[in-house]
Short mmCIF file of C-alpha atoms and ligand atoms in Angstrom, two decimals:
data_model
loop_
_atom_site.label_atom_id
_atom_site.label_comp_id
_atom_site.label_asym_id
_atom_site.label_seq_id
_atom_site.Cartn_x
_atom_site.Cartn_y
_atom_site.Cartn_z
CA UNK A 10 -17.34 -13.01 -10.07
CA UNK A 11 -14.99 -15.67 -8.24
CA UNK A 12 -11.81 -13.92 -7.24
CA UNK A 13 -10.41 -17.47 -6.51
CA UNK A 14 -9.01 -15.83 -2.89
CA UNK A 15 -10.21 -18.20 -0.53
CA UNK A 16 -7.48 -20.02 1.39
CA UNK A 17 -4.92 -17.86 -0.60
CA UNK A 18 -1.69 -16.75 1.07
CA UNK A 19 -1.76 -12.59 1.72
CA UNK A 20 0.95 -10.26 3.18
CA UNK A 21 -0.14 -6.51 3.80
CA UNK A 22 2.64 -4.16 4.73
CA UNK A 23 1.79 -1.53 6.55
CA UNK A 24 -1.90 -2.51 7.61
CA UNK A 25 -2.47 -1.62 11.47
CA UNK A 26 -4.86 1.50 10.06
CA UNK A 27 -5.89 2.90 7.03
CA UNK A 28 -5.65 1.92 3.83
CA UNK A 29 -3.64 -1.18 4.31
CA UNK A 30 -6.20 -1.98 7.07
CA UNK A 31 -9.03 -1.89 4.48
CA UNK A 32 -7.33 -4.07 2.10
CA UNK A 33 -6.73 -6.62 4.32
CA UNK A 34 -10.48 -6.14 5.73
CA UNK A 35 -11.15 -7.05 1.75
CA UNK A 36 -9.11 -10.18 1.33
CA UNK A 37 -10.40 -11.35 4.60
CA UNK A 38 -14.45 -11.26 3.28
CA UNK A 39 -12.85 -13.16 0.49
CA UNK A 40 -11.60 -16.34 2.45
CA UNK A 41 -7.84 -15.47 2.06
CA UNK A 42 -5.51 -16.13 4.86
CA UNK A 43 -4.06 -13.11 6.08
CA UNK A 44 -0.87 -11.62 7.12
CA UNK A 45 -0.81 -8.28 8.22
CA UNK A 46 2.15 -6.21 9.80
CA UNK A 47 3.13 -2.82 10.90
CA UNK A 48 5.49 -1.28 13.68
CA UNK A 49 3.04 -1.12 16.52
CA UNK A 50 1.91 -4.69 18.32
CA UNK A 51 -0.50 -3.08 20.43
CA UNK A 52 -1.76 -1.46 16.95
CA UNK A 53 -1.47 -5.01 15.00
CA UNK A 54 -3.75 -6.87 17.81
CA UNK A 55 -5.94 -4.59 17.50
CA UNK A 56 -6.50 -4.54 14.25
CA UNK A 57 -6.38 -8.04 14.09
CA UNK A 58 -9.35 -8.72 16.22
CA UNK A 59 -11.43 -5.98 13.89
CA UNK A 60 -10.82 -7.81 10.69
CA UNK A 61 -11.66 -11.09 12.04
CA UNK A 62 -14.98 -9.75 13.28
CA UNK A 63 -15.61 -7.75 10.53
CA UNK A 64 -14.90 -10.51 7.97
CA UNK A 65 -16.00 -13.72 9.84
CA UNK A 66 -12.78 -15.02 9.03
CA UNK A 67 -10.29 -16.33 11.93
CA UNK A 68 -7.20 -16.26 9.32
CA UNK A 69 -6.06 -13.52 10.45
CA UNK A 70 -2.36 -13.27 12.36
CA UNK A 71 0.22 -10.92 12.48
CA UNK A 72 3.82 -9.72 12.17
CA UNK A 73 5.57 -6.77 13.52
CA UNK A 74 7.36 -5.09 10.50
CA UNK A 75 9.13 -2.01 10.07
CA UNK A 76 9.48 -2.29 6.18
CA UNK A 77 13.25 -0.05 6.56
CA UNK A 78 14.23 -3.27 8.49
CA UNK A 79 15.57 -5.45 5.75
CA UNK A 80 15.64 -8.20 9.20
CA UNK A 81 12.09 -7.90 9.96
CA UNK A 82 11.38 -8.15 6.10
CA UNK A 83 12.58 -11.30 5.92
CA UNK A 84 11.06 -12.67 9.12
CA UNK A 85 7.74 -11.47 7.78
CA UNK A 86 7.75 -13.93 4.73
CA UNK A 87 9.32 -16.79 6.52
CA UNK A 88 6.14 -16.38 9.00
CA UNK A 89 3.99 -16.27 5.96
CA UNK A 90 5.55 -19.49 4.48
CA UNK A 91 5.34 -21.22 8.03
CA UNK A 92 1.68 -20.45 8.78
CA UNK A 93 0.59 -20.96 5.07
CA UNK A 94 3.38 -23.01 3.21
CA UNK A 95 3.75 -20.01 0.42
CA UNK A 96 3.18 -16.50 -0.74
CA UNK A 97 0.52 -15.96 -3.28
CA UNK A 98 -0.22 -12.20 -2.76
CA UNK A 99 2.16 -9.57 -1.66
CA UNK A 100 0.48 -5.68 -0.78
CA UNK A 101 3.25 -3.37 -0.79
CA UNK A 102 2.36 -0.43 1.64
CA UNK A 103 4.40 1.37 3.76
CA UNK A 104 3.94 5.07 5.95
CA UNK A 105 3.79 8.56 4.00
CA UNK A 106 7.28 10.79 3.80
CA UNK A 107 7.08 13.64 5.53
CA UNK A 108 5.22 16.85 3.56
CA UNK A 109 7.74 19.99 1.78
CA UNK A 110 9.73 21.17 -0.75
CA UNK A 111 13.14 21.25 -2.02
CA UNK A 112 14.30 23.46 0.64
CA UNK A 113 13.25 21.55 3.51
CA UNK A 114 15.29 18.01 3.00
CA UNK A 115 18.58 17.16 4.14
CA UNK A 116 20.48 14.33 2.24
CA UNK A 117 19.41 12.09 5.58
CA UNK A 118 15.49 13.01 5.00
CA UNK A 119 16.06 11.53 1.22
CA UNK A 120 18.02 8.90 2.39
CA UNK A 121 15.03 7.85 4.58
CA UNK A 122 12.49 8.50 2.31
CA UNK A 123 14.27 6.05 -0.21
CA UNK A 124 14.39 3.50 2.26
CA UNK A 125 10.68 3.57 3.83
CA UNK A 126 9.26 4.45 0.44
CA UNK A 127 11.25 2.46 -2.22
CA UNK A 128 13.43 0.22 -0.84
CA UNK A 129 11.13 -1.53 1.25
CA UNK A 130 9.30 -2.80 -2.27
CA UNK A 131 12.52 -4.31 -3.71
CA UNK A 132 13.06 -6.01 -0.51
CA UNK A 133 9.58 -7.45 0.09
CA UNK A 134 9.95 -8.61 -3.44
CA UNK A 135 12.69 -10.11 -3.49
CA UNK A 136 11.67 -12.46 -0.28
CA UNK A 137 8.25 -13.27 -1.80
CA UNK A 138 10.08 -14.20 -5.55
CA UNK A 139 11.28 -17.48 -4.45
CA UNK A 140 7.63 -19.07 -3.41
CA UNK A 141 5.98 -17.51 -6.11
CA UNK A 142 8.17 -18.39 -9.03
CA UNK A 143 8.17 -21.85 -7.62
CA UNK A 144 4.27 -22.23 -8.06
CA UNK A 145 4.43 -19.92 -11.29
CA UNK A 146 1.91 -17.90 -10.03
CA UNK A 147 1.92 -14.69 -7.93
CA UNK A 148 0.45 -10.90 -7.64
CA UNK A 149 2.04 -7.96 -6.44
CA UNK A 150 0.42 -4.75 -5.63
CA UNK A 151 2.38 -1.77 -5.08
CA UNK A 152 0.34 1.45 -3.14
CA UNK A 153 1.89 4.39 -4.15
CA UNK A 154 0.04 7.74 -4.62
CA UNK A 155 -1.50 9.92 -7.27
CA UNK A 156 1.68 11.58 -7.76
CA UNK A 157 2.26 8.41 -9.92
CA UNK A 158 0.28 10.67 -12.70
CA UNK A 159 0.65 13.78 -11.71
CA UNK A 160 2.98 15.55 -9.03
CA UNK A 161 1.48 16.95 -5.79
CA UNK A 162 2.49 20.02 -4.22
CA UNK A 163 4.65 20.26 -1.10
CA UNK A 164 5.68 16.91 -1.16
CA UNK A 165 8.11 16.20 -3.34
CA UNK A 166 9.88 13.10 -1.40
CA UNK A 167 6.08 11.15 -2.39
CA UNK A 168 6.78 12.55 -6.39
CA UNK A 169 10.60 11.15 -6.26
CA UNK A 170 10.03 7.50 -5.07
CA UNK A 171 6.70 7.01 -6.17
CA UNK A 172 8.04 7.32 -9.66
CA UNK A 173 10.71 5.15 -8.46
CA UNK A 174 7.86 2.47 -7.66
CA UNK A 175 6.66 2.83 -11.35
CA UNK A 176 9.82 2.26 -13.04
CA UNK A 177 10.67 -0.95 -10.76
CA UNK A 178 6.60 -2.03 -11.01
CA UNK A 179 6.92 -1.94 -14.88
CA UNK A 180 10.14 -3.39 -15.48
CA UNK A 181 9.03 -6.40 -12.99
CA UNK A 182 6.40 -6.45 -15.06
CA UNK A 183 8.12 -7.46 -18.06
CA UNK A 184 11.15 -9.64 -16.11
CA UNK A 185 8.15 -11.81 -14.18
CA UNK A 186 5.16 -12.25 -16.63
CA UNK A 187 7.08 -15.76 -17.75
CA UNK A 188 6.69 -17.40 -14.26
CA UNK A 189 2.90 -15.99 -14.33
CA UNK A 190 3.40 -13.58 -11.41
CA UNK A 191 1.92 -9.98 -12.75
CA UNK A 192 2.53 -6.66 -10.73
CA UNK A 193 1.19 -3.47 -10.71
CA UNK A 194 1.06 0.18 -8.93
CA UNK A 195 -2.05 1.54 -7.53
CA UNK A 196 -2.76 5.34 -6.59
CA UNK A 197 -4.89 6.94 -3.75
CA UNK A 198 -6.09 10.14 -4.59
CA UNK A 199 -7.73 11.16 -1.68
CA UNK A 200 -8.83 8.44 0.53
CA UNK A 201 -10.19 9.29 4.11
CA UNK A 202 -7.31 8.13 6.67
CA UNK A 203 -5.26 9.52 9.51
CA UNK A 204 -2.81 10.40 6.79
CA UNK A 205 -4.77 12.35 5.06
CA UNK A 206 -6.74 13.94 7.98
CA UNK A 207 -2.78 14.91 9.12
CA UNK A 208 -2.26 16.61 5.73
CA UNK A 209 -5.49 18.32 6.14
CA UNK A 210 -4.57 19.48 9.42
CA UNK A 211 -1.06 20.44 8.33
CA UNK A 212 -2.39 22.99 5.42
CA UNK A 213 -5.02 24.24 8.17
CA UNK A 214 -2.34 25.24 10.04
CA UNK A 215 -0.67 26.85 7.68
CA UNK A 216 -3.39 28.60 6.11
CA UNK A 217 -5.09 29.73 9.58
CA UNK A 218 -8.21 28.18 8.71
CA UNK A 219 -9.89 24.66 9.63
CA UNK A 220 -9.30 21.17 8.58
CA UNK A 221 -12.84 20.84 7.82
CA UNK A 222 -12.45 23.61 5.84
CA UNK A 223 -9.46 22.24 3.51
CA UNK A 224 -11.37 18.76 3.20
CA UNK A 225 -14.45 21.02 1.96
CA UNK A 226 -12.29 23.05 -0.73
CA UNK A 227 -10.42 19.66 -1.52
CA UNK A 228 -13.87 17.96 -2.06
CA UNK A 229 -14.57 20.85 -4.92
CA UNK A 230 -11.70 19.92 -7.15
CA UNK A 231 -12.54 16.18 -7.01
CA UNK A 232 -15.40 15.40 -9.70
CA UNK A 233 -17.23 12.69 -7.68
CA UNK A 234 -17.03 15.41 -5.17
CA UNK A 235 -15.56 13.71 -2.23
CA UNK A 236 -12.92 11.92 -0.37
CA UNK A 237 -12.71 8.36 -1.21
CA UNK A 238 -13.37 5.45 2.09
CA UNK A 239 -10.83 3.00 2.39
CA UNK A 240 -13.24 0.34 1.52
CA UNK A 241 -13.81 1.92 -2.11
CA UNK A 242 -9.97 1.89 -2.67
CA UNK A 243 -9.18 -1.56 -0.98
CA UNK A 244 -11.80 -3.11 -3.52
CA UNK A 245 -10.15 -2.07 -6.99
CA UNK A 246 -6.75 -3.20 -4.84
CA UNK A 247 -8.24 -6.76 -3.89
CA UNK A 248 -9.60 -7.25 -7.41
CA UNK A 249 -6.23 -6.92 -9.53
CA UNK A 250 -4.71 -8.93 -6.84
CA UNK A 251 -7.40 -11.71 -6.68
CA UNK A 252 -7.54 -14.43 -9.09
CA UNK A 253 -10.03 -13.16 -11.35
CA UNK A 254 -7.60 -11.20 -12.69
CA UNK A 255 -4.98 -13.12 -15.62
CA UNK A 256 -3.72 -10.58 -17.97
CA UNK A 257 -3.71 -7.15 -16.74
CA UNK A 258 0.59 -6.26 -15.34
CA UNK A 259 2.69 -4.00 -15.75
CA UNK A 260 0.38 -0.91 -14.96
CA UNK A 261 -0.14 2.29 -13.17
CA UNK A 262 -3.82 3.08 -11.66
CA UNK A 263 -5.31 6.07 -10.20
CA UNK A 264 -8.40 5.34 -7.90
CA UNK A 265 -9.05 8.79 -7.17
CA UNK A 266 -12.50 10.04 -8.03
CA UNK A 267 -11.55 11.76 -11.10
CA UNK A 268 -9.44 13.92 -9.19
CA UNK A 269 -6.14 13.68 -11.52
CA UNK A 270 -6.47 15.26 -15.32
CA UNK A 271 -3.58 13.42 -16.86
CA UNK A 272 -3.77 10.99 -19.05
N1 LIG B 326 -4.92 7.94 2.04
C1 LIG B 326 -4.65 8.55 0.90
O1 LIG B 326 -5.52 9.18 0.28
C2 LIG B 326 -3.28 8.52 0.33
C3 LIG B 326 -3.00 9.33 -0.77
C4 LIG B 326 -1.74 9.26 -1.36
C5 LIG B 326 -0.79 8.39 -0.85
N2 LIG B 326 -1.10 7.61 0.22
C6 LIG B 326 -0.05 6.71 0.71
O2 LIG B 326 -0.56 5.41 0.97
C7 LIG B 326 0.16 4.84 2.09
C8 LIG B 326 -0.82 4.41 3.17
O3 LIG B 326 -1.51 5.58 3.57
P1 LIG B 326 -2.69 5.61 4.65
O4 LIG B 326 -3.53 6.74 4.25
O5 LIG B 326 -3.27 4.26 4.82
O6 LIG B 326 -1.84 6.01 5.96
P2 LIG B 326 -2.18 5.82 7.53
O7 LIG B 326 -3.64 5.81 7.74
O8 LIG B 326 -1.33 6.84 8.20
O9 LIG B 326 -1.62 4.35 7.86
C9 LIG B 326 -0.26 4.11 7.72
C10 LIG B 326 0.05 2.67 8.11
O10 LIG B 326 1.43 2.46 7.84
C11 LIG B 326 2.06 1.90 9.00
N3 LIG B 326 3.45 2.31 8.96
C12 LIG B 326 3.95 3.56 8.99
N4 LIG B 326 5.28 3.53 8.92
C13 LIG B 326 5.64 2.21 8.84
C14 LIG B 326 6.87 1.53 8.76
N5 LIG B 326 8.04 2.19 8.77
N6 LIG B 326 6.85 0.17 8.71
C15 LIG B 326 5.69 -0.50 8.74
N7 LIG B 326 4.49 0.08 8.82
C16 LIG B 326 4.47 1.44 8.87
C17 LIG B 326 1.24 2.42 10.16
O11 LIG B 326 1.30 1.57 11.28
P3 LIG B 326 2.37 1.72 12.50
O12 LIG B 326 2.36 3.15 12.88
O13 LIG B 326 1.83 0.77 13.52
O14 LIG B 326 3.68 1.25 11.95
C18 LIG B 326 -0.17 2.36 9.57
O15 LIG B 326 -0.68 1.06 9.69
C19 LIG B 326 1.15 5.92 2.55
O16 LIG B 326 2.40 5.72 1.92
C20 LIG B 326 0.52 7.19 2.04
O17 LIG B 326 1.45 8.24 1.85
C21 LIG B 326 -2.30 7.66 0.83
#
């Protein structure tokens, strides 16, 4: 299949490591001229240099971004429009909130939460909207969690906003499908990355056993019977954003191994 990415315009948030990493990794193998961004330079360079090995394609370059700095939002697609004269595909990503319940958040922690994990979509959005509606074509991809389907426990900031990203993913959906630009929300159940190996490490802790141990008893409740790699995720990710795909907005994926029950 032709995912019609080659020489396409890309923005990753959050894409030093993980699973932002991977899905730039993707678009790269696919010809797409790539923008990636996070906090950390030293983090961004090096990622940079991976992907363009790993991919064989020198399109890479990047932008420090802290997506709660509406500044450094904007000054990430006006680099994107510079190098590459417009904005075909935008990868919402950002960091994880912090793990707990009820109890443990201050108004501040929500307040933050909001901004890193919500905020920071509206805002890429709305930079990207201009070039996009302008060609009348675009794709956003929002990367949320499984909580989209069903909630997780002890981390009830990630079930707040990533229900937040639904709601603003499906009424984009219906507000943008005139100017051709479709948008949707995609899931990680469990995926292999630091962030998850930190979870892991935080409910070894807690439970005085190891983190090898949690990943094992984690691995039981998911039916293909293991943690996803980034590369398995970033593929589904790269397909509804590529080309190849014409009709399908306005939804909320899972790509979690069969891990979640709900329909
Ligand atoms: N992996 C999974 O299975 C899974 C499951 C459910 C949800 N998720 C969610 O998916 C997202 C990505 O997860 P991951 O597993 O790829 O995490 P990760 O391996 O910890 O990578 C996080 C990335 O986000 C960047 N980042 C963190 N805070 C940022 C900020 N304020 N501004 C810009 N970049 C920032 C980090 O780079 P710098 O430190 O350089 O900024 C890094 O590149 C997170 O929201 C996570 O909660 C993941």
């Amino acid at each position: 299949m032709d995912l019609h990415l080659k020489d396409k315009s890309v923005i990753v948030l959050a894409s030093s490591k993980g699973l932002g990493k991977a899905i730039s990794t993707e678009f790269a193998k696919e010809g797409a001229k790539v923008l990636i961004s996070s906090r950390s330079e030293a983090e961004l360079e090096k990622a940079k240099a991976e992907i363009k090995e790993v991919s064989g394609n020198p399109n890479v370059e990047y932008q420090v971004c802290d997506v709660t700095n509406k500044t450094q939002i904007e000054q990430l697609v006006q680099k994107a429009v510079e190098l590459h004269g417009t904005v075909d595909v935008l990868i919402n990503n950002a960091g994880g909130p912090p793990a707990g319940t009820f109890d443990d958040f201050s108004d501040e922690d929500w307040q933050q939460a909001f901004e890193l994990n919500l905020l920071s979509f509206t805002r890429t959005i709305r930079e990207v909207l201009p070039s996009m509606k302008e060609q009348k074509s675009g794709k956003i991809l929002n990367i949320a969690s499984s909580s989209i389907k069903q909630t997780l426990d002890n981390l009830i900031l990630s079930n707040t906003f990533r229900a937040g990203i639904v709601g603003l993913s499906k009424s984009l959906s219906q507000e943008l499908a005139p100017d051709n630009i479709l948008i949707n929300t995609v899931g990680p159940g469990r995926i292999a990355t630091d962030r998850v190996a930190s979870l892991d490490q935080k409910r070894a802790d807690q439970a005085g056993i190891s983190a090898e141990e949690v990943r094992e008893k984690a691995e039981q409740n998911i039916p293909i019977g293991r943690y996803g790699e980034p590369e398995e995720f970033a593929k589904a990710v790269v397909f509804l954003a590529s080309g190849a795909n014409t009709y399908l907005t306005g939804q909320s994926l899972v790509i979690d191994g069969g891990l979640v029950k709900a329909l």
